[in-house]
Coordinates of C-alpha atoms in Angstrom, one line a residue:
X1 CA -57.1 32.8 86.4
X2 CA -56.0 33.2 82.9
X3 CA -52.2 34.8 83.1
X4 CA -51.7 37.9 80.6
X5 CA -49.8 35.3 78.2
X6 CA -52.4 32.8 77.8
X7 CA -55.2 36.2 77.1
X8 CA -52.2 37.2 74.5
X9 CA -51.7 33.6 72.9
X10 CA -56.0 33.1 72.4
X11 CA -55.6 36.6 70.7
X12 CA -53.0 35.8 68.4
X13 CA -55.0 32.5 67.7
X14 CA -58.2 33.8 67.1
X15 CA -57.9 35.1 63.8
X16 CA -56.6 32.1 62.6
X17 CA -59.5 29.7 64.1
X18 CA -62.0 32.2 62.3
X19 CA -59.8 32.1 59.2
X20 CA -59.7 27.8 59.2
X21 CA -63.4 27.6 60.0
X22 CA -64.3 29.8 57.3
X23 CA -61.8 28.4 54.8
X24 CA -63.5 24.2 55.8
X25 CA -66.9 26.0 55.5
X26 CA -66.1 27.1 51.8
X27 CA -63.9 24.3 51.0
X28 CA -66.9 21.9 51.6
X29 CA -69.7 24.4 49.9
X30 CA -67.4 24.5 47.5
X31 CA -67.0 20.9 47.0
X32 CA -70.5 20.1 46.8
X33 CA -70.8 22.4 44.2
X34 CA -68.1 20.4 42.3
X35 CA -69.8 17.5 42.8
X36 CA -73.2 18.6 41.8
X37 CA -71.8 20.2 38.5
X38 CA -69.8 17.0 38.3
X39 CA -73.2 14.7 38.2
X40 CA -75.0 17.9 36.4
X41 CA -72.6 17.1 33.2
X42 CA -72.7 13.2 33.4
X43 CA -76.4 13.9 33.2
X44 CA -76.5 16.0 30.6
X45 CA -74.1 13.6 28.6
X46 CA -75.9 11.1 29.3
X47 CA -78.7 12.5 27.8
X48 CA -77.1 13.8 24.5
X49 CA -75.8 10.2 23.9
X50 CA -78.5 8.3 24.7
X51 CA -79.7 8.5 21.1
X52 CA -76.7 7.9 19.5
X53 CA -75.6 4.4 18.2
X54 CA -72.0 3.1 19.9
X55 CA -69.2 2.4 18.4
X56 CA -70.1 -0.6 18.4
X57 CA -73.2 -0.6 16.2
X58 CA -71.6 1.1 13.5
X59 CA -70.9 -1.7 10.9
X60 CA -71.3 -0.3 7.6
X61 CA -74.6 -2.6 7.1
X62 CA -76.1 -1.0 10.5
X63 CA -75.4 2.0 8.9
X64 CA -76.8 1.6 5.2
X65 CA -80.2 0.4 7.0
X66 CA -80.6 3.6 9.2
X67 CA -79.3 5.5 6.2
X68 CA -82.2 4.0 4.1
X69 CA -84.7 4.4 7.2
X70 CA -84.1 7.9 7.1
X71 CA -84.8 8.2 3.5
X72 CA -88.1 6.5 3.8
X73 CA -88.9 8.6 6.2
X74 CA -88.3 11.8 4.8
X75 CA -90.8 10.1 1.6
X76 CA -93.3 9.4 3.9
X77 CA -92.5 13.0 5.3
X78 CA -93.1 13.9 1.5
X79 CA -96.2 12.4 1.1
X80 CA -98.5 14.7 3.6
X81 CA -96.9 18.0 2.2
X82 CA -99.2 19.4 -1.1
X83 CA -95.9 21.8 -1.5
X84 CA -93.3 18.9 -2.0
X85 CA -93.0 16.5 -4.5
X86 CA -92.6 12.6 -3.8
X87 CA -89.0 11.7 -3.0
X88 CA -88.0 8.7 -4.8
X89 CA -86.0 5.9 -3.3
X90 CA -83.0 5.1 -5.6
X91 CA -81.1 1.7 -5.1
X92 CA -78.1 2.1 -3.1
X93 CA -74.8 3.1 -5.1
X94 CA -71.3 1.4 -4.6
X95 CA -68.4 4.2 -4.3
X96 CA -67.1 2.2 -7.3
X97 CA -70.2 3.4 -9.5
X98 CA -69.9 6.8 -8.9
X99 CA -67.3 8.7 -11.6
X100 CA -64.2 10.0 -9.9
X101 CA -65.2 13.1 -11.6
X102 CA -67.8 13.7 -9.3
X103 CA -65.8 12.4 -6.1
X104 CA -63.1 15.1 -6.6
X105 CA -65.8 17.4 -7.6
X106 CA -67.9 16.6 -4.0
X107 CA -64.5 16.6 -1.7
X108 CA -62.4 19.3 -3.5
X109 CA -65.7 21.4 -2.7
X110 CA -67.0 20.4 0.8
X111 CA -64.0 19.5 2.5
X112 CA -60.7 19.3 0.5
X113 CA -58.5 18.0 3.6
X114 CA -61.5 14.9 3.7
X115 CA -58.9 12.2 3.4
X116 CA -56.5 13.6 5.6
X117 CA -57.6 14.9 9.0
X118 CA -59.3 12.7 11.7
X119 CA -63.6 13.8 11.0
X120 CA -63.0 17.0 12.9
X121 CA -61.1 19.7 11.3
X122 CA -60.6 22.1 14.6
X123 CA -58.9 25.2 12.8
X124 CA -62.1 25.9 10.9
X125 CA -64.5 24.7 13.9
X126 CA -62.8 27.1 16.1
X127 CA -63.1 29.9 13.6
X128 CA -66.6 29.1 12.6
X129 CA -67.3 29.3 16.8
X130 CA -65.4 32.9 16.8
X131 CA -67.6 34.0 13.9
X132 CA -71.0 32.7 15.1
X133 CA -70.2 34.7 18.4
X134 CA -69.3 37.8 16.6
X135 CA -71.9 37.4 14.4
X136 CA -74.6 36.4 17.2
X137 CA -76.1 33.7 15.5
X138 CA -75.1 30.2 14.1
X139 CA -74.5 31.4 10.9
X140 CA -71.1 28.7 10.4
X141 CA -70.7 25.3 11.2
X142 CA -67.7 24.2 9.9
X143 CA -69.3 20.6 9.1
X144 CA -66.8 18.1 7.4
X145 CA -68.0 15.3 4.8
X146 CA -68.0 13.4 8.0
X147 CA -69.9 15.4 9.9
X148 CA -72.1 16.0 7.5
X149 CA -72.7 12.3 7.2
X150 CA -73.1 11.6 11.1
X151 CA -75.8 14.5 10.8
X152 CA -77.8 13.3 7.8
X153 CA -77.8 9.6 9.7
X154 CA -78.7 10.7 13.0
X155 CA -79.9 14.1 14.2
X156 CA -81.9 16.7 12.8
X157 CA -81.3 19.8 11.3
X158 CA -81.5 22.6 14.4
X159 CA -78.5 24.3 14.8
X160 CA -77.8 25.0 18.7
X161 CA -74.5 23.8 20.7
X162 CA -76.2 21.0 22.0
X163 CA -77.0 19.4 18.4
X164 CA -73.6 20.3 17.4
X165 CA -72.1 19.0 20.7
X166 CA -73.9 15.3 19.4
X167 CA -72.8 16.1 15.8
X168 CA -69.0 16.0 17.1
X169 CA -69.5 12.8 18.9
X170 CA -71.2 10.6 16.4
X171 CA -68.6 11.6 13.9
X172 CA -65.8 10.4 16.3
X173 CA -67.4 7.2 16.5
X174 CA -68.5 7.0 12.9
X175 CA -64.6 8.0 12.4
X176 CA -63.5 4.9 14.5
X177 CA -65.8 2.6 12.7
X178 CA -65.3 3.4 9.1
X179 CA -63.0 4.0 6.7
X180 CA -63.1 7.2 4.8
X181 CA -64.2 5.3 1.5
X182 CA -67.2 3.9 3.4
X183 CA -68.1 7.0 4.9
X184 CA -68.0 8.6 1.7
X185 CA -70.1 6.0 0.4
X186 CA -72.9 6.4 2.9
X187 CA -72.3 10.6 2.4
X188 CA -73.3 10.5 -1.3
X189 CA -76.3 8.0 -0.9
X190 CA -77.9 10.3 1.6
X191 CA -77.0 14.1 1.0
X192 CA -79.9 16.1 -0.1
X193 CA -78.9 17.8 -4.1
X194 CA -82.4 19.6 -4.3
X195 CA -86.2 19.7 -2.8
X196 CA -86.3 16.1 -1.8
X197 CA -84.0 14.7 -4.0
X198 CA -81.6 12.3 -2.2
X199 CA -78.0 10.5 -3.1
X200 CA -76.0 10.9 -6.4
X201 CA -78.4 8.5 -8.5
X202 CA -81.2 10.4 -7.8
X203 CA -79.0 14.1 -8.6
X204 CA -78.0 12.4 -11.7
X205 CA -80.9 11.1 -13.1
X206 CA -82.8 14.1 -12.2
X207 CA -80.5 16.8 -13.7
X208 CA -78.8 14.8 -16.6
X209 CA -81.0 11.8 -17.3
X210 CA -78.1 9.7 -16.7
X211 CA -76.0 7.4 -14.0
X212 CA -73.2 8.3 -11.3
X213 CA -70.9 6.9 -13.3
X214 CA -71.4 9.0 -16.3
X215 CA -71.1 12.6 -14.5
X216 CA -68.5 14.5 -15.9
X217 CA -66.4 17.0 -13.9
X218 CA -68.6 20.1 -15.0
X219 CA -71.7 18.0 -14.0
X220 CA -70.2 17.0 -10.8
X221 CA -69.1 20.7 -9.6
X222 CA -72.4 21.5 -10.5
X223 CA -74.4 19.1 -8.0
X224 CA -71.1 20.2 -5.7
X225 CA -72.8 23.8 -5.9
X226 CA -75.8 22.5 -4.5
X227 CA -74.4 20.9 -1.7
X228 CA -74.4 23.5 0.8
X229 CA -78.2 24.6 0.6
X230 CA -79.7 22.2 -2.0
X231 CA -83.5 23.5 -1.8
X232 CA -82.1 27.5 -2.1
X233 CA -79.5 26.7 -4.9
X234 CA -82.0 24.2 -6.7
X235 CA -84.5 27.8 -6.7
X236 CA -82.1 29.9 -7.8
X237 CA -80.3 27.9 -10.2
X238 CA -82.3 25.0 -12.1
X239 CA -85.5 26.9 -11.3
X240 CA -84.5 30.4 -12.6
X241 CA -81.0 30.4 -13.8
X242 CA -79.8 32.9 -11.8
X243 CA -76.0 32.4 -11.7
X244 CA -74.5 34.8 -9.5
X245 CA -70.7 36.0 -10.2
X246 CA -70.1 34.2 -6.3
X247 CA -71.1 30.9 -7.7
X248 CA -69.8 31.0 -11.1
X249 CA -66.1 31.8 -9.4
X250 CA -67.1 28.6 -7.0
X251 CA -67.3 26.3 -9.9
X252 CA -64.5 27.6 -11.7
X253 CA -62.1 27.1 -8.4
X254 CA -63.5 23.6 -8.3
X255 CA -62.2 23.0 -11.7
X256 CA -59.3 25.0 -11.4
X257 CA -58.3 23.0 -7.9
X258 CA -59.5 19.4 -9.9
X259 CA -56.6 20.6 -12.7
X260 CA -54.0 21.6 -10.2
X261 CA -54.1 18.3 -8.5
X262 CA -54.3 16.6 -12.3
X263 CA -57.7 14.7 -11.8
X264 CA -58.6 16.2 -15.1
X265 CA -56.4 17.7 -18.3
X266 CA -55.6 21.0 -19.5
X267 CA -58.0 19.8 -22.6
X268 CA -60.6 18.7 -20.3
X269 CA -60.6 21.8 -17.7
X270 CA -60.6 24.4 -21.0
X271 CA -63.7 22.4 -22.1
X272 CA -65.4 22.4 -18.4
X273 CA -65.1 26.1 -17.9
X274 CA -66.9 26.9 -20.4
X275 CA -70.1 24.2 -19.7
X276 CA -73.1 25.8 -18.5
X277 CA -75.5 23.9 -17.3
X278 CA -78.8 24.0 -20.1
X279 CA -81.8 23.5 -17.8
X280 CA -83.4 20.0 -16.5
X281 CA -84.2 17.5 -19.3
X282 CA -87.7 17.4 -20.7
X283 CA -88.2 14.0 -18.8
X284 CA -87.4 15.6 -15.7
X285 CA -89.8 19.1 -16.8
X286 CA -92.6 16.8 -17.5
X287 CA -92.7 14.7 -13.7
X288 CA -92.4 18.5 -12.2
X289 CA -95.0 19.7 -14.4
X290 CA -97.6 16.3 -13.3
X291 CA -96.3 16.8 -9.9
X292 CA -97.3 20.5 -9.7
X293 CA -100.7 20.0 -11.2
X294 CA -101.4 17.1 -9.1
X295 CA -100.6 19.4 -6.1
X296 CA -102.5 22.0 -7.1
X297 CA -105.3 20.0 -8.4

């Protein structure tokens, strides 16, 4: 028989059996569910990088051909759409034939610290992510030149977290790869500066009838403007001269901030301040005219 100790001890006990079986029971449910989200992620990773070139692919002649693949398929693109107009595919430009007017103009308005932080800059990413969610919508992205460049060569234009989730890892590697010069180069040979207009020598033929490396800063700002929605701003600007008092003061701080950091004179920025752009050239009015009665024809 069981003495009245031994009844005591298993009662003590007790509790703490039922509280070590239950505590291995979770541990292990617990751990599988680790593991699962564990393999759940690597997965999903997986996935989302799949498409992406490695680091190791990134030469900067890898890079010009995709660039120039992606061109020819957004003319192609062009081609099926009666509301578009041709794109035409302009001959790749060296950084060194592009004014450094219009270099200063570009980085001093889509990403002034471009030289300076590492592809990513996290202060505005984090404070673009706090306004999306307040807003409730991905209304700011918070894209860098090189971001912006690692989107233009490989992804589309969605916004979700995934897509931006790829966007921050192609422009690591494209980071790693390139220097900023290069990456700059590929940037201005593949941004979008209207509806179907592509790279700097297309923008400066198209608007001014002349070559990268005659743009002016007041010319340059001016494709700067465009930057951030090229098809909108190409509407409401070249289309119906509809300057806005926000878009006037965004030129004028990109001349102001190209005169504090003496890329141009005091003579020079009096004279840009006051340049207004005076409407496409009659070259360029004439191919939009043929194109829009071919269209409608």
């Amino acid at each position: 028989m069981e003495s009245w100790r031994d009844k005591l001890l298993f009662w003590i006990q007790l509790p703490f059996q039922r509280l070590w079986h239950w505590s291995r029971t979770l541990l292990l449910i617990t751990g599988a569910l680790v593991w699962l989200g564990i393999a759940a992620v690597s997965v999903f990773t997986a996935l989302l990088l799949k498409d992406l070139p490695t680091s190791e692919q990134m030469s900067m002649d890898n890079l010009q051909q995709i660039a120039n693949q992606r061109l020819h398929m957004r003319a192609e693109l062009n081609k099926t759409s009666a509301q578009s107009r041709d794109a035409t595919i302009y001959p790749w430009v060296a950084l060194d034939q592009v004014s450094r007017d219009l270099l200063y103009s570009i980085v001093l308005s889509e990403d002034g610290d471009f030289f300076a932080h590492q592809g990513i800059d996290y202060d505005a990413l984090q404070a673009a992510l706090a306004e999306n969610i307040k807003r409730r919508e991905w209304a700011f992205g918070a894209s860098t030149i090189s971001q912006q460049t690692a989107k233009n060569l490989f992804l589309d234009s969605n916004k979700s977290l995934t897509r931006k989730f790829q966007e921050l890892i192609a422009t690591l590697r494209l980071e790693q790869a390139l220097n900023k010069n290069q990456i700059l180069e590929i940037y201005l040979n593949i941004a979008e500066f209207g509806p179907d207009l592509y790279g700097v020598k297309a923008a400066a033929q198209y608007y001014f009838e002349t070559t990268p490396d005659q743009l002016n800063a007041a010319q340059g700002a001016f494709l700067a403007l465009l930057l951030p929605s090229p098809r909108r701003y190409h509407y409401s600007l070249v289309s119906n001269g509809n300057w806005s008092p926000a878009l006037r003061k965004k030129m004028q701080r990109i001349l102001r901030d190209m005169r504090f950091k003496e890329f141009i004179s005091a003579e020079q920025y009096q004279s840009y301040r006051k340049w207004r752009y005076a409407g496409l050239p009659e070259k360029s009015n004439l191919a939009i005219r043929e194109a829009s009665e071919k269209s409608s024809g």
